[in-house]
PDB file of C-alpha atoms in Angstrom:
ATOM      1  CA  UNK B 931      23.506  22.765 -10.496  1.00  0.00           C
ATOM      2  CA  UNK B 932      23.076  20.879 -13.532  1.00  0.00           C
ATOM      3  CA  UNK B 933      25.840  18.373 -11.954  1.00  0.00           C
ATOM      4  CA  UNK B 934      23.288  17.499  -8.864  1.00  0.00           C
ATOM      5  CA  UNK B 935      20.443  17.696 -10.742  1.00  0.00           C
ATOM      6  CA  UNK B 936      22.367  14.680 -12.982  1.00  0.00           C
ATOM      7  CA  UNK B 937      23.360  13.168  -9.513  1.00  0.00           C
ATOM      8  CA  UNK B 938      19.855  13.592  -8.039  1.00  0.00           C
ATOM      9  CA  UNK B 939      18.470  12.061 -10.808  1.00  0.00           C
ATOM     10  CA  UNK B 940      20.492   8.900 -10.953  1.00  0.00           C
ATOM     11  CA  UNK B 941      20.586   8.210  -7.114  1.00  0.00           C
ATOM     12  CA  UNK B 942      16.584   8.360  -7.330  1.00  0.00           C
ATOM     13  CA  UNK B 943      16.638   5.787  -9.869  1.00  0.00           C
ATOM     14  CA  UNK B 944      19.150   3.795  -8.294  1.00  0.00           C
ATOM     15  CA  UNK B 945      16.724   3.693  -5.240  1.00  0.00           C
ATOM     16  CA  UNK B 946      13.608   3.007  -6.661  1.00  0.00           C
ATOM     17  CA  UNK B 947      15.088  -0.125  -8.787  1.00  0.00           C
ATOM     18  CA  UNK B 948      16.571  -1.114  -5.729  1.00  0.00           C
ATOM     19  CA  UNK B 949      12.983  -1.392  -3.689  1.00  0.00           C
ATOM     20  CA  UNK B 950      11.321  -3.164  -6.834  1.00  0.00           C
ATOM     21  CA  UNK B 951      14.561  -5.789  -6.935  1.00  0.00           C
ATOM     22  CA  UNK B 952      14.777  -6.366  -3.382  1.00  0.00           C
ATOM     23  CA  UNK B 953      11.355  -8.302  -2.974  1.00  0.00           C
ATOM     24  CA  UNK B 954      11.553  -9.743  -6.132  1.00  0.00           C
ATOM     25  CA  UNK B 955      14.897 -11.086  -4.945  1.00  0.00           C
ATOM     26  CA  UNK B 956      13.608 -12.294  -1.988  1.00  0.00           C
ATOM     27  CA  UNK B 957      10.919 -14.121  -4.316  1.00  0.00           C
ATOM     28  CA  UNK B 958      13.386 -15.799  -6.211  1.00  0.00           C
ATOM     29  CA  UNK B 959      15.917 -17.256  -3.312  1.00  0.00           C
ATOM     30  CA  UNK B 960      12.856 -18.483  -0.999  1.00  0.00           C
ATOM     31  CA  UNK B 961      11.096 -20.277  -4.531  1.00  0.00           C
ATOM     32  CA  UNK B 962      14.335 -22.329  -4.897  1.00  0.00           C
ATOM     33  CA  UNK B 963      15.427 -23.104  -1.251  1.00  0.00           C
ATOM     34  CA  UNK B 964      14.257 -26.364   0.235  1.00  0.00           C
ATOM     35  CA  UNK B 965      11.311 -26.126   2.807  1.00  0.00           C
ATOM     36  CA  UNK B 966      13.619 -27.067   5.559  1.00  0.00           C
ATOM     37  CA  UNK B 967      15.736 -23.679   5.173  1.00  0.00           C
ATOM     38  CA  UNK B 968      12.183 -21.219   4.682  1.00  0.00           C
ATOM     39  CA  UNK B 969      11.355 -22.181   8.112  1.00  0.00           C
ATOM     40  CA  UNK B 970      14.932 -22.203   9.791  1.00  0.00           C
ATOM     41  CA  UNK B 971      15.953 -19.685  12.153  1.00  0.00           C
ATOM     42  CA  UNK B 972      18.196 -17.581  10.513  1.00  0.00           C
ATOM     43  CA  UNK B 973      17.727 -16.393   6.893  1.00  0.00           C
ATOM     44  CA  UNK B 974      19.520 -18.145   3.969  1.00  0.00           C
ATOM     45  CA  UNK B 975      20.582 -15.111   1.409  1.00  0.00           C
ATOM     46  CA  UNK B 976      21.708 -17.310  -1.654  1.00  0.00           C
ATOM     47  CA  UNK B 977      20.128 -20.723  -2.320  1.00  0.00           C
ATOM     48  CA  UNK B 978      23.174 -22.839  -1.752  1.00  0.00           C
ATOM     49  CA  UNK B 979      21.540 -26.032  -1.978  1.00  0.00           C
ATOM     50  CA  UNK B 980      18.603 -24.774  -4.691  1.00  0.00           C
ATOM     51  CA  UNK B 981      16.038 -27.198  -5.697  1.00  0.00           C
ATOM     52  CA  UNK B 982      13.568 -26.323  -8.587  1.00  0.00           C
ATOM     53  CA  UNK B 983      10.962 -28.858  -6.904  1.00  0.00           C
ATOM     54  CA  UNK B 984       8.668 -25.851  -5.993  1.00  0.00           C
ATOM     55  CA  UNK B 985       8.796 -24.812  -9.987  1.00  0.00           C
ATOM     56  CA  UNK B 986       7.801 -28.535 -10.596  1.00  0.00           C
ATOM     57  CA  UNK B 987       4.798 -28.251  -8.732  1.00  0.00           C
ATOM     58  CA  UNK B 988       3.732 -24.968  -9.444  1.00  0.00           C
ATOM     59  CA  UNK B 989       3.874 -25.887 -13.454  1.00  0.00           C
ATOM     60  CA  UNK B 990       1.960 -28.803 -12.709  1.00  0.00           C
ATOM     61  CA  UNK B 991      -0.671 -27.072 -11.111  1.00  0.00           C
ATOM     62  CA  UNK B 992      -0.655 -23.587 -12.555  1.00  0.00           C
ATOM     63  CA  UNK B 993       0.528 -23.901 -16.171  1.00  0.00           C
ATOM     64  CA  UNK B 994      -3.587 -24.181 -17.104  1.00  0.00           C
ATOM     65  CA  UNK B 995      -3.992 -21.166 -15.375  1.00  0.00           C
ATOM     66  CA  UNK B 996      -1.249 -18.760 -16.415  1.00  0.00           C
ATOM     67  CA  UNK B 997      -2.361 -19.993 -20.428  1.00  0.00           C
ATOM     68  CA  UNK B 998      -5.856 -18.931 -19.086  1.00  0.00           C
ATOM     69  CA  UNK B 999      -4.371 -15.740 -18.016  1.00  0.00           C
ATOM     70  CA  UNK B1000      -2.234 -15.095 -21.367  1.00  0.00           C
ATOM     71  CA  UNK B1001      -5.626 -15.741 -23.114  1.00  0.00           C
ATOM     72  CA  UNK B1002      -7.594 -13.353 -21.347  1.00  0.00           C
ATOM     73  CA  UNK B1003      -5.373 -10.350 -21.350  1.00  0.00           C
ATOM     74  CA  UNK B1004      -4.483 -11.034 -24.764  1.00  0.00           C
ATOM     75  CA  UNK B1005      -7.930 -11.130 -25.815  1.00  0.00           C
ATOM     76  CA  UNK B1006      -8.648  -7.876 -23.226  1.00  0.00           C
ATOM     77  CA  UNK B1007      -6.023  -5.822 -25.112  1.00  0.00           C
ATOM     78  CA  UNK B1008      -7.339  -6.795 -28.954  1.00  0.00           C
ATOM     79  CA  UNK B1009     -10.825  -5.504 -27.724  1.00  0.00           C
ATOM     80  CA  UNK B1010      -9.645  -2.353 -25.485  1.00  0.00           C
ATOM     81  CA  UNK B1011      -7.914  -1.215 -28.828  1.00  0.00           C
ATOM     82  CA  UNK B1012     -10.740  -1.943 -31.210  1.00  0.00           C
ATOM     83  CA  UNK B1013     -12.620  -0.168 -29.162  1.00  0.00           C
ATOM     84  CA  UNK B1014     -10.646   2.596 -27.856  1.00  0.00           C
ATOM     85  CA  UNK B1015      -8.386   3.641 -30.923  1.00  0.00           C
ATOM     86  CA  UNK B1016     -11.414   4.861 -32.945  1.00  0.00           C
ATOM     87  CA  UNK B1017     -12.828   6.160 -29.812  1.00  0.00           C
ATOM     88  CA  UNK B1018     -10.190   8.356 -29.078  1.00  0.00           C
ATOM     89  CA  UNK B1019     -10.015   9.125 -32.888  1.00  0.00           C
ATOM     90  CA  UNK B1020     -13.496  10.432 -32.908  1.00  0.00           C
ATOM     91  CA  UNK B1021     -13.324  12.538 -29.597  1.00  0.00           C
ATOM     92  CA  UNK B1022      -9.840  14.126 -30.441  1.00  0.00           C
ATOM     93  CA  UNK B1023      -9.541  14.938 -34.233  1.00  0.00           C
ATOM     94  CA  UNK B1024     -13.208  14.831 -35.513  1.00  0.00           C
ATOM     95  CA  UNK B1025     -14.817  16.768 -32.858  1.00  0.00           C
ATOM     96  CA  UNK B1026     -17.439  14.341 -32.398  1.00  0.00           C
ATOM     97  CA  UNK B1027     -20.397  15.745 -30.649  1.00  0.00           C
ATOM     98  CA  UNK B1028     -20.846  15.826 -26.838  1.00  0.00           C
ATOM     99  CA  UNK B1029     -17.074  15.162 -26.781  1.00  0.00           C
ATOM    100  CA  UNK B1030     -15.882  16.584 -23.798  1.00  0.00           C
ATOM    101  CA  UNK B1031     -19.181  15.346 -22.115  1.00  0.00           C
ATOM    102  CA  UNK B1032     -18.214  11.630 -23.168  1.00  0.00           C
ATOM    103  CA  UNK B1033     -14.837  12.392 -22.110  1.00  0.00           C
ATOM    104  CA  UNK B1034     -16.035  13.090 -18.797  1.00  0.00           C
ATOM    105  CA  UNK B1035     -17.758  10.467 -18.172  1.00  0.00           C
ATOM    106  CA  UNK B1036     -15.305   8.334 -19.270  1.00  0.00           C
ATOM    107  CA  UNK B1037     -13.295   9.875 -16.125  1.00  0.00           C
ATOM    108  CA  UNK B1038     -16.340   9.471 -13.910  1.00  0.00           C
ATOM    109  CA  UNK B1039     -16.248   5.446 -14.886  1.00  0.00           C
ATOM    110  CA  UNK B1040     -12.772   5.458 -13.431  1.00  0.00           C
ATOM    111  CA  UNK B1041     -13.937   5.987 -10.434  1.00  0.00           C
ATOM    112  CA  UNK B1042     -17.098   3.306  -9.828  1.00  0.00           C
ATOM    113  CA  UNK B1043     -15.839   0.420  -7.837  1.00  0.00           C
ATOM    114  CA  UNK B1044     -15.214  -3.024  -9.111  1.00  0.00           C
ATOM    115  CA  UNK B1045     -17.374  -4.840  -7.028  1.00  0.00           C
ATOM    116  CA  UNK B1046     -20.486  -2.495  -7.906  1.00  0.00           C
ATOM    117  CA  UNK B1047     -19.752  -3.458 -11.605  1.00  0.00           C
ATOM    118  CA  UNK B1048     -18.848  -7.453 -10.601  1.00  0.00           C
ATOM    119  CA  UNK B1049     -22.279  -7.889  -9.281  1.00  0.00           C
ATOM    120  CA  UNK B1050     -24.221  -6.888 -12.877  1.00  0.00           C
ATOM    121  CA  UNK B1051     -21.167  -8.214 -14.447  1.00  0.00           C
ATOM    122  CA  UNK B1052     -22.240 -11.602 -13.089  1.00  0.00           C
ATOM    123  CA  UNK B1053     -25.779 -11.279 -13.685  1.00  0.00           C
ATOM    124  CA  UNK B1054     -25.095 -10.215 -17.344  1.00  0.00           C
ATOM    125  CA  UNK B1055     -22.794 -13.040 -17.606  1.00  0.00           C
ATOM    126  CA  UNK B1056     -24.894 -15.894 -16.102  1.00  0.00           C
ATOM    127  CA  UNK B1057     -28.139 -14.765 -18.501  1.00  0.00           C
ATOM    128  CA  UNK B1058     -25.668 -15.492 -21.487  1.00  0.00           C
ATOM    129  CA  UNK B1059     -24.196 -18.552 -19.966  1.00  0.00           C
ATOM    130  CA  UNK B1060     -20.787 -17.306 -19.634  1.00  0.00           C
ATOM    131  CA  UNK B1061     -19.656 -18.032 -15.937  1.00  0.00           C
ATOM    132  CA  UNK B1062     -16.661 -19.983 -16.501  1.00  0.00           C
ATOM    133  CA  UNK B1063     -15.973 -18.750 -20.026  1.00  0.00           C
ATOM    134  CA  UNK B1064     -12.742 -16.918 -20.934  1.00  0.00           C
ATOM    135  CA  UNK B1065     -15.233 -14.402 -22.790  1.00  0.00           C
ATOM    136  CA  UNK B1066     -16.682 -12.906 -19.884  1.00  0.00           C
ATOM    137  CA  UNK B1067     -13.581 -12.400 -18.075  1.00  0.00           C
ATOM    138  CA  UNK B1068     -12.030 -10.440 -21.542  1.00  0.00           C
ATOM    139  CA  UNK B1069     -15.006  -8.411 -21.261  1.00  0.00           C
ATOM    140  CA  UNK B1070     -14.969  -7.970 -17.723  1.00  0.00           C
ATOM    141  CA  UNK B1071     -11.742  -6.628 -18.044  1.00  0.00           C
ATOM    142  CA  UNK B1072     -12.480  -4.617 -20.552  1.00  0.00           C
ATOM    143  CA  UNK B1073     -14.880  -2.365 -18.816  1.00  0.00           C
ATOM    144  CA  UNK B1074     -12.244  -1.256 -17.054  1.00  0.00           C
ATOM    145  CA  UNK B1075      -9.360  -0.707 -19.592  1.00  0.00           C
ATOM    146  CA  UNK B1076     -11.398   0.915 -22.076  1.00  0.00           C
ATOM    147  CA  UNK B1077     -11.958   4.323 -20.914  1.00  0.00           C
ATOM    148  CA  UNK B1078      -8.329   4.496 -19.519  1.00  0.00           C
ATOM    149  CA  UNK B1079      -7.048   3.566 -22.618  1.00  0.00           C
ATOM    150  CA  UNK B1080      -9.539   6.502 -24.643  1.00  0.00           C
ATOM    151  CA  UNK B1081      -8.676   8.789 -21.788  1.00  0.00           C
ATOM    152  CA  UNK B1082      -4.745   8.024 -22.832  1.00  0.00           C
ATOM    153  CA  UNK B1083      -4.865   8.306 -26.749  1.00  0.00           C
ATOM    154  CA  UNK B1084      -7.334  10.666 -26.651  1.00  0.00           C
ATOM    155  CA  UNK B1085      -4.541  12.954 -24.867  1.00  0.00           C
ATOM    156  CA  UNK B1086      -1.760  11.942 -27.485  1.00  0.00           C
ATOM    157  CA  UNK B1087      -4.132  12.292 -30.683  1.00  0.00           C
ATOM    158  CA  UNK B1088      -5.037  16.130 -29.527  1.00  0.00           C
ATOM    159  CA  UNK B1089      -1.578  16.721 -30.062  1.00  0.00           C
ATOM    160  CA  UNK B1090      -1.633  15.563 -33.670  1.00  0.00           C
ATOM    161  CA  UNK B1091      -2.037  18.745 -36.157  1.00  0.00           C
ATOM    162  CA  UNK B1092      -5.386  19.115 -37.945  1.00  0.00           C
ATOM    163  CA  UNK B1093      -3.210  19.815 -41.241  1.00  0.00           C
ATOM    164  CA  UNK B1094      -2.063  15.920 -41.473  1.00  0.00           C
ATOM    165  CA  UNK B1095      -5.440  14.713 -41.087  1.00  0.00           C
ATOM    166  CA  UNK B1096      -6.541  17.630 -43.769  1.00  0.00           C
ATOM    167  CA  UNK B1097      -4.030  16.518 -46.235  1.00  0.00           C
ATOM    168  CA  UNK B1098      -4.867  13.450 -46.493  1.00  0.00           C
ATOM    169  CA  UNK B1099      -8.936  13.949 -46.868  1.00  0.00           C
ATOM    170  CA  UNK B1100      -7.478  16.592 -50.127  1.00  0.00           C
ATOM    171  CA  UNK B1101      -5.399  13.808 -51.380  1.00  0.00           C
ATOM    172  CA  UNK B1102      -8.758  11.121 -51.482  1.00  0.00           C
ATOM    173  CA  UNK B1103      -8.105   9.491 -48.097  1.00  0.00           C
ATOM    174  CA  UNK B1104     -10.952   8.230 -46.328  1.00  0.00           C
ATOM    175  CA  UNK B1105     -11.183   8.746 -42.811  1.00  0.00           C
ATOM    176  CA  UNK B1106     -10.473   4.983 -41.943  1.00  0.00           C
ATOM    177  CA  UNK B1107      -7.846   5.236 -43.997  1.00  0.00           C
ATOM    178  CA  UNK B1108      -6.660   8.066 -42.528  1.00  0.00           C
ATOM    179  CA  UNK B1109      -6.937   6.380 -38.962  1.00  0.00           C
ATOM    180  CA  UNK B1110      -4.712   3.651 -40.389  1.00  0.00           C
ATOM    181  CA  UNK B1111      -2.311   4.994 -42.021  1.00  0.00           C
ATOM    182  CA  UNK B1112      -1.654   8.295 -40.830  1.00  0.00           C
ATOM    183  CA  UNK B1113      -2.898   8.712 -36.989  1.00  0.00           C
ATOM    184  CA  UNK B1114      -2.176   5.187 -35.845  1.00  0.00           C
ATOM    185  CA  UNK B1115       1.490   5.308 -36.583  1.00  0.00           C
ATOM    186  CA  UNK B1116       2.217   8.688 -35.614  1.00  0.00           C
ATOM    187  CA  UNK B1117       0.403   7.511 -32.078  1.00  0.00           C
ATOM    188  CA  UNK B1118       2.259   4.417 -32.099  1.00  0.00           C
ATOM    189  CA  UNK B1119       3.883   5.427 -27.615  1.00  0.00           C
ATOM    190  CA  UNK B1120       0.307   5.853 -27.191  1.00  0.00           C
ATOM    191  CA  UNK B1121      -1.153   2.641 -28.723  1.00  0.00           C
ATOM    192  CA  UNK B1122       1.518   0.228 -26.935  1.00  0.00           C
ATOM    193  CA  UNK B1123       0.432   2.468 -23.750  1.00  0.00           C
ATOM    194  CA  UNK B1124      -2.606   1.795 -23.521  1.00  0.00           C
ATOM    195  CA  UNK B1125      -2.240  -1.642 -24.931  1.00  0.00           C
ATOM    196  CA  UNK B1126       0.359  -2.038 -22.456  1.00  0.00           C
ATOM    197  CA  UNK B1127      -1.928  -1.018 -19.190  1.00  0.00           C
ATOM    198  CA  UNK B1128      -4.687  -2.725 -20.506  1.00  0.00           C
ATOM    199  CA  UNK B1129      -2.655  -5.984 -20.572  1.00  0.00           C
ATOM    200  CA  UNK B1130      -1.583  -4.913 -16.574  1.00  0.00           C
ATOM    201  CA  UNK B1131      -4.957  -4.817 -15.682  1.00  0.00           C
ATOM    202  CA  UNK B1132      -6.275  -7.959 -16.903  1.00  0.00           C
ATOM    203  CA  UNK B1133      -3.540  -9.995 -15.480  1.00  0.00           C
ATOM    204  CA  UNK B1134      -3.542  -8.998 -12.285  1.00  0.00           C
ATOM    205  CA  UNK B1135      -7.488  -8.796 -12.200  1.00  0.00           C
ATOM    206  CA  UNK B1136      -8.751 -10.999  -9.001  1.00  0.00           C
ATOM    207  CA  UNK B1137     -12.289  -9.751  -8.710  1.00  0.00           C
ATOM    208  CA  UNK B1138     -13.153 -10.301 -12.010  1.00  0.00           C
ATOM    209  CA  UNK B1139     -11.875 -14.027 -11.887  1.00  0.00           C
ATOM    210  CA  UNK B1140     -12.857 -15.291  -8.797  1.00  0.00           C
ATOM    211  CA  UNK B1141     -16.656 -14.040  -9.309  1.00  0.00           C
ATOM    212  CA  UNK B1142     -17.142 -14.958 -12.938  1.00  0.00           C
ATOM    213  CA  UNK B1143     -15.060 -18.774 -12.617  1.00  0.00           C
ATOM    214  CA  UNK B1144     -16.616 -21.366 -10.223  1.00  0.00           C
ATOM    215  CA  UNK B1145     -14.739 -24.467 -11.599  1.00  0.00           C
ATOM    216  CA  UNK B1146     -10.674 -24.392 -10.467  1.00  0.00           C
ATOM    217  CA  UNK B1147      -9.424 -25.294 -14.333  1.00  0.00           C
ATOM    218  CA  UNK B1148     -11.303 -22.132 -15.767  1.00  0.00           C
ATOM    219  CA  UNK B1149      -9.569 -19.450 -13.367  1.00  0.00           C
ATOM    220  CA  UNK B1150      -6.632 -17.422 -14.230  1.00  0.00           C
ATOM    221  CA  UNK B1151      -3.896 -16.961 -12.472  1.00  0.00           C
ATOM    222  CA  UNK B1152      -4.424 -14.583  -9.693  1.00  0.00           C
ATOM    223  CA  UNK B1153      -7.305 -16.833  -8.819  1.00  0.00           C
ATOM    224  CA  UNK B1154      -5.113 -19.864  -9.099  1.00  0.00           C
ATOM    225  CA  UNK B1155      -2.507 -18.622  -6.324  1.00  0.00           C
ATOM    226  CA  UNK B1156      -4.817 -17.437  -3.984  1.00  0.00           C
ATOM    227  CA  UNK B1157      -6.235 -21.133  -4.320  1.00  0.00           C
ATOM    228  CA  UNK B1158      -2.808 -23.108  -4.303  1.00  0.00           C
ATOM    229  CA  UNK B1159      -1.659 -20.830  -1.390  1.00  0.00           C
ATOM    230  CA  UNK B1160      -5.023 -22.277   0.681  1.00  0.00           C
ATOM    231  CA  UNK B1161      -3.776 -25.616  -0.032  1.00  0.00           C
ATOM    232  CA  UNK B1162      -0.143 -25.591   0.074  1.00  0.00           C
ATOM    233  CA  UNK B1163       0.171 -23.452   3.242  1.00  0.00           C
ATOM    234  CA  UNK B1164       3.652 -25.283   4.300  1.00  0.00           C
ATOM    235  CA  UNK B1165       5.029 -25.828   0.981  1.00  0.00           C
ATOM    236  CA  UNK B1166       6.376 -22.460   0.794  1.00  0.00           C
ATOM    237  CA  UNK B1167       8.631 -22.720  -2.205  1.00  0.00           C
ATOM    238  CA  UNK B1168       6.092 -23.790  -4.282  1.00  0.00           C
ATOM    239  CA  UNK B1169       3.579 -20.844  -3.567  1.00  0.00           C
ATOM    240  CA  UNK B1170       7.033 -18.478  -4.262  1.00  0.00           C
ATOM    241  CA  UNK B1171       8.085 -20.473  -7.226  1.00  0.00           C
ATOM    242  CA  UNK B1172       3.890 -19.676  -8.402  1.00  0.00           C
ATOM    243  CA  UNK B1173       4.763 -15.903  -7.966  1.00  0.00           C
ATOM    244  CA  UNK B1174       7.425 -15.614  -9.711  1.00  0.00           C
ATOM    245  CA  UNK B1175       6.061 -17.391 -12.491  1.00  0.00           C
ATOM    246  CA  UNK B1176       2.792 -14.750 -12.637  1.00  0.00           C
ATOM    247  CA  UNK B1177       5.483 -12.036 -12.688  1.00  0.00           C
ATOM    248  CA  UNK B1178       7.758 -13.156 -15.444  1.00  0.00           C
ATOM    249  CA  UNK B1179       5.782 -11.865 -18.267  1.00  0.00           C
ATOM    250  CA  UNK B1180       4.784  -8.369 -16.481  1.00  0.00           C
ATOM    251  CA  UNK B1181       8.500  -7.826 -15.649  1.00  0.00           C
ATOM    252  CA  UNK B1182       9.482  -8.636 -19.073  1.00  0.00           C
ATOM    253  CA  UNK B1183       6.821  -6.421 -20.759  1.00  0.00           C
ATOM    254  CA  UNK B1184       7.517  -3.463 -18.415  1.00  0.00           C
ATOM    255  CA  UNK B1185      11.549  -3.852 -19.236  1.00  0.00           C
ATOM    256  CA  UNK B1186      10.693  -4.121 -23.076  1.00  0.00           C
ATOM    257  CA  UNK B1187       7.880  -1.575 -23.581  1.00  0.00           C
ATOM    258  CA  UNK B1188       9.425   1.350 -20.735  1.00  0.00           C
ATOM    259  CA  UNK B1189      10.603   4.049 -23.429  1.00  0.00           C
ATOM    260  CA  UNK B1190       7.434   3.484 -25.196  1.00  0.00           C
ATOM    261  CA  UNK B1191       5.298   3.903 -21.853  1.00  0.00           C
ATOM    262  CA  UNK B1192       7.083   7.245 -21.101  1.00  0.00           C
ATOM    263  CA  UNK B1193       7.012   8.409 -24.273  1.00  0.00           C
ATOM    264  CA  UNK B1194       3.063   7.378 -24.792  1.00  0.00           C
ATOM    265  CA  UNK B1195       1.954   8.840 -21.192  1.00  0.00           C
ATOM    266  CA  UNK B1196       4.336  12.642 -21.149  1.00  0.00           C
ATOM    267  CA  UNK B1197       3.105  13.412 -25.078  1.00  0.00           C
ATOM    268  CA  UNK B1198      -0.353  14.445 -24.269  1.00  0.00           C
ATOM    269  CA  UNK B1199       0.997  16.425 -21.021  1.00  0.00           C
ATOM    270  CA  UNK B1200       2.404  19.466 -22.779  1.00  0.00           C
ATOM    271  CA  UNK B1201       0.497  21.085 -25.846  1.00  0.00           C
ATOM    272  CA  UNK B1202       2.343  23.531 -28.415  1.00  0.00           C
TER     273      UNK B1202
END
C-alpha cells in the first residue's frame, strides 16, 4: 500500500509538471520561430531556424515596463510585511483585543471585488496626485496582499509556544525585540510565504495598472502586453517572446522559494 501510495504520489506530480511545462513550452518555441512558420499550416515542434528578433523587440519596448513591474512588487512586498508581520504578531501571541473580530474581517476583505476597491482607489489616488505614480500602484496592491499575508502568519505564529515569547520578556527583552529576534526567525516559511504571494499578486495585477497609469511609459507589465499585443497583432513572436519575459522571474521565484511555500502554508494547518 505504501508502494502505490509512493507510485500515486509521483505519477501525480509527474502530471501536473507536465500541464504547467507544456504551455510554457509552447511559449518558448512560437517566441523564437520566424513569423512565417506561426502562421504555416502545420505546427513546427522545435525552432529549427530560431530567431531571437521577437526578444529584440519585446526588450525594446517592454524593458521600461517589466523595471516598472520589479519596482512595484518589490516595493508591494516591503510594505505588505511592515505591515503584516506586526499585525499578525499582535493578533496571534499578544491577544490583542477584538482579535478574532479583526481577523474576520480581514477574511471578509478577501472577498470585496477589485473593481469596487479600483474605483475609490482612483479617486484616493487622483486627490493626492498619484495617477501615474509607482506609489499608488504599491499601495494598490497592497490592499490586497495585506490581509492574506496577516491571515497566513497569523496561522504560523499561533503555533509558536507562549513560553519562548515568556522567556524572553523574564530575560529583559522588549517586545520588538522579541518580534525580531525570536518570532521572526522561527516564522521565517511563513515570512517568505507571504512575501512570496504578495510579490505574485502585484505582478500579475492588471486592474490596478491599467486604472491608476494613463501614460504607456508608467504601466507595468501586464498593462504593457495587453498594449503591445493591440499593436503587434501579426508579429506573433514578439507578443510570445513578451510572455515569456513577464514569466521568467515568477518561474524562477516559485522554483527557488517551493520548500519554503509548503513549509510556510501546512505549519499553521495542524496545531499540537
Amino acid at each position: 500500500m505504501t508502494a502505490f501510495r509512493r507510485y500515486a504520489t509521483t505519477a501525480a506530480g509527474v502530471l501536473i509538471l507536465a500541464v504547467m511545462l507544456f504551455p510554457l513550452y509552447w511559449m518558448v518555441n512560437a517566441s523564437l520561430l520566424p513569423s512565417t512558420e506561426l502562421v504555416g499550416s502545420e505546427p513546427a515542434w522545435l525552432p529549427i531556424h530560431a530567431t531571437f528578433d521577437g526578444y529584440r523587440n519585446a526588450l525594446s519596448s517592454q524593458g521600461g515596463h517589466l523595471l516598472t513591474s520589479l519596482y512595484v512588487s518589490l516595493g508591494t512586498v516591503a510594505v505588505t510585511l511592515l505591515i503584516a508581520v506586526p499585525a499578525a504578531y499582535g493578533l496571534a501571541q499578544l491577544r490583542a483585543a477584538g482579535g478574532r473580530l479583526l481577523v474576520f474581517a480581514l477574511l471578509i476583505a478577501q472577498m470585496i471585488p477589485g473593481i469596487v476597491m479600483a474605483n475609490a482607489l482612483y479617486v484616493a489616488a487622483d486627490a493626492l496626485h498619484l495617477i501615474n505614480s509607482p506609489l499608488a500602484l504599491i499601495l494598490a496592491d497592497s490592499t490586497l496582499s495585506v490581509p492574506f499575508a496577516v491571515l497566513i502568519l497569523h496561522a504560523f505564529m499561533r503555533t509558536v509556544p507562549t513560553e519562548v515569547r515568556e522567556a524572553a520578556a523574564i530575560d529583559g527583552a522588549s517586545r520588538l525585540r522579541t518580534l525580531l529576534s525570536i518570532i521572526l526567525p522561527v516564522s521565517r516559511n511563513a515570512v517568505i510565504t507571504a512575501g512570496l504571494f504578495s510579490f505574485l499578486f502585484a505582478w500579475a495585477d492588471f486592474l490596478f495598472g491599467v486604472t491608476l497609469t494613463s501614460r504607456d511609459e508608467r504601466a507595468p507589465i501586464t498593462v504593457g502586453i495587453y498594449r503591445f499585443i493591440g499593436a503587434h497583432m501579426s508579429d506573433w513572436n514578439s507578443v510570445m517572446a513578451t510572455g515569456v519575459m513577464a514569466s521568467v522571474p515568477v518561474a524562477v521565484l516559485l522554483v527557488v522559494a517551493q520548500r519554503y511555500v509548503a513549509a510556510g502554508i501546512t505549519a499553521g494547518s495542524v496545531k499540537d
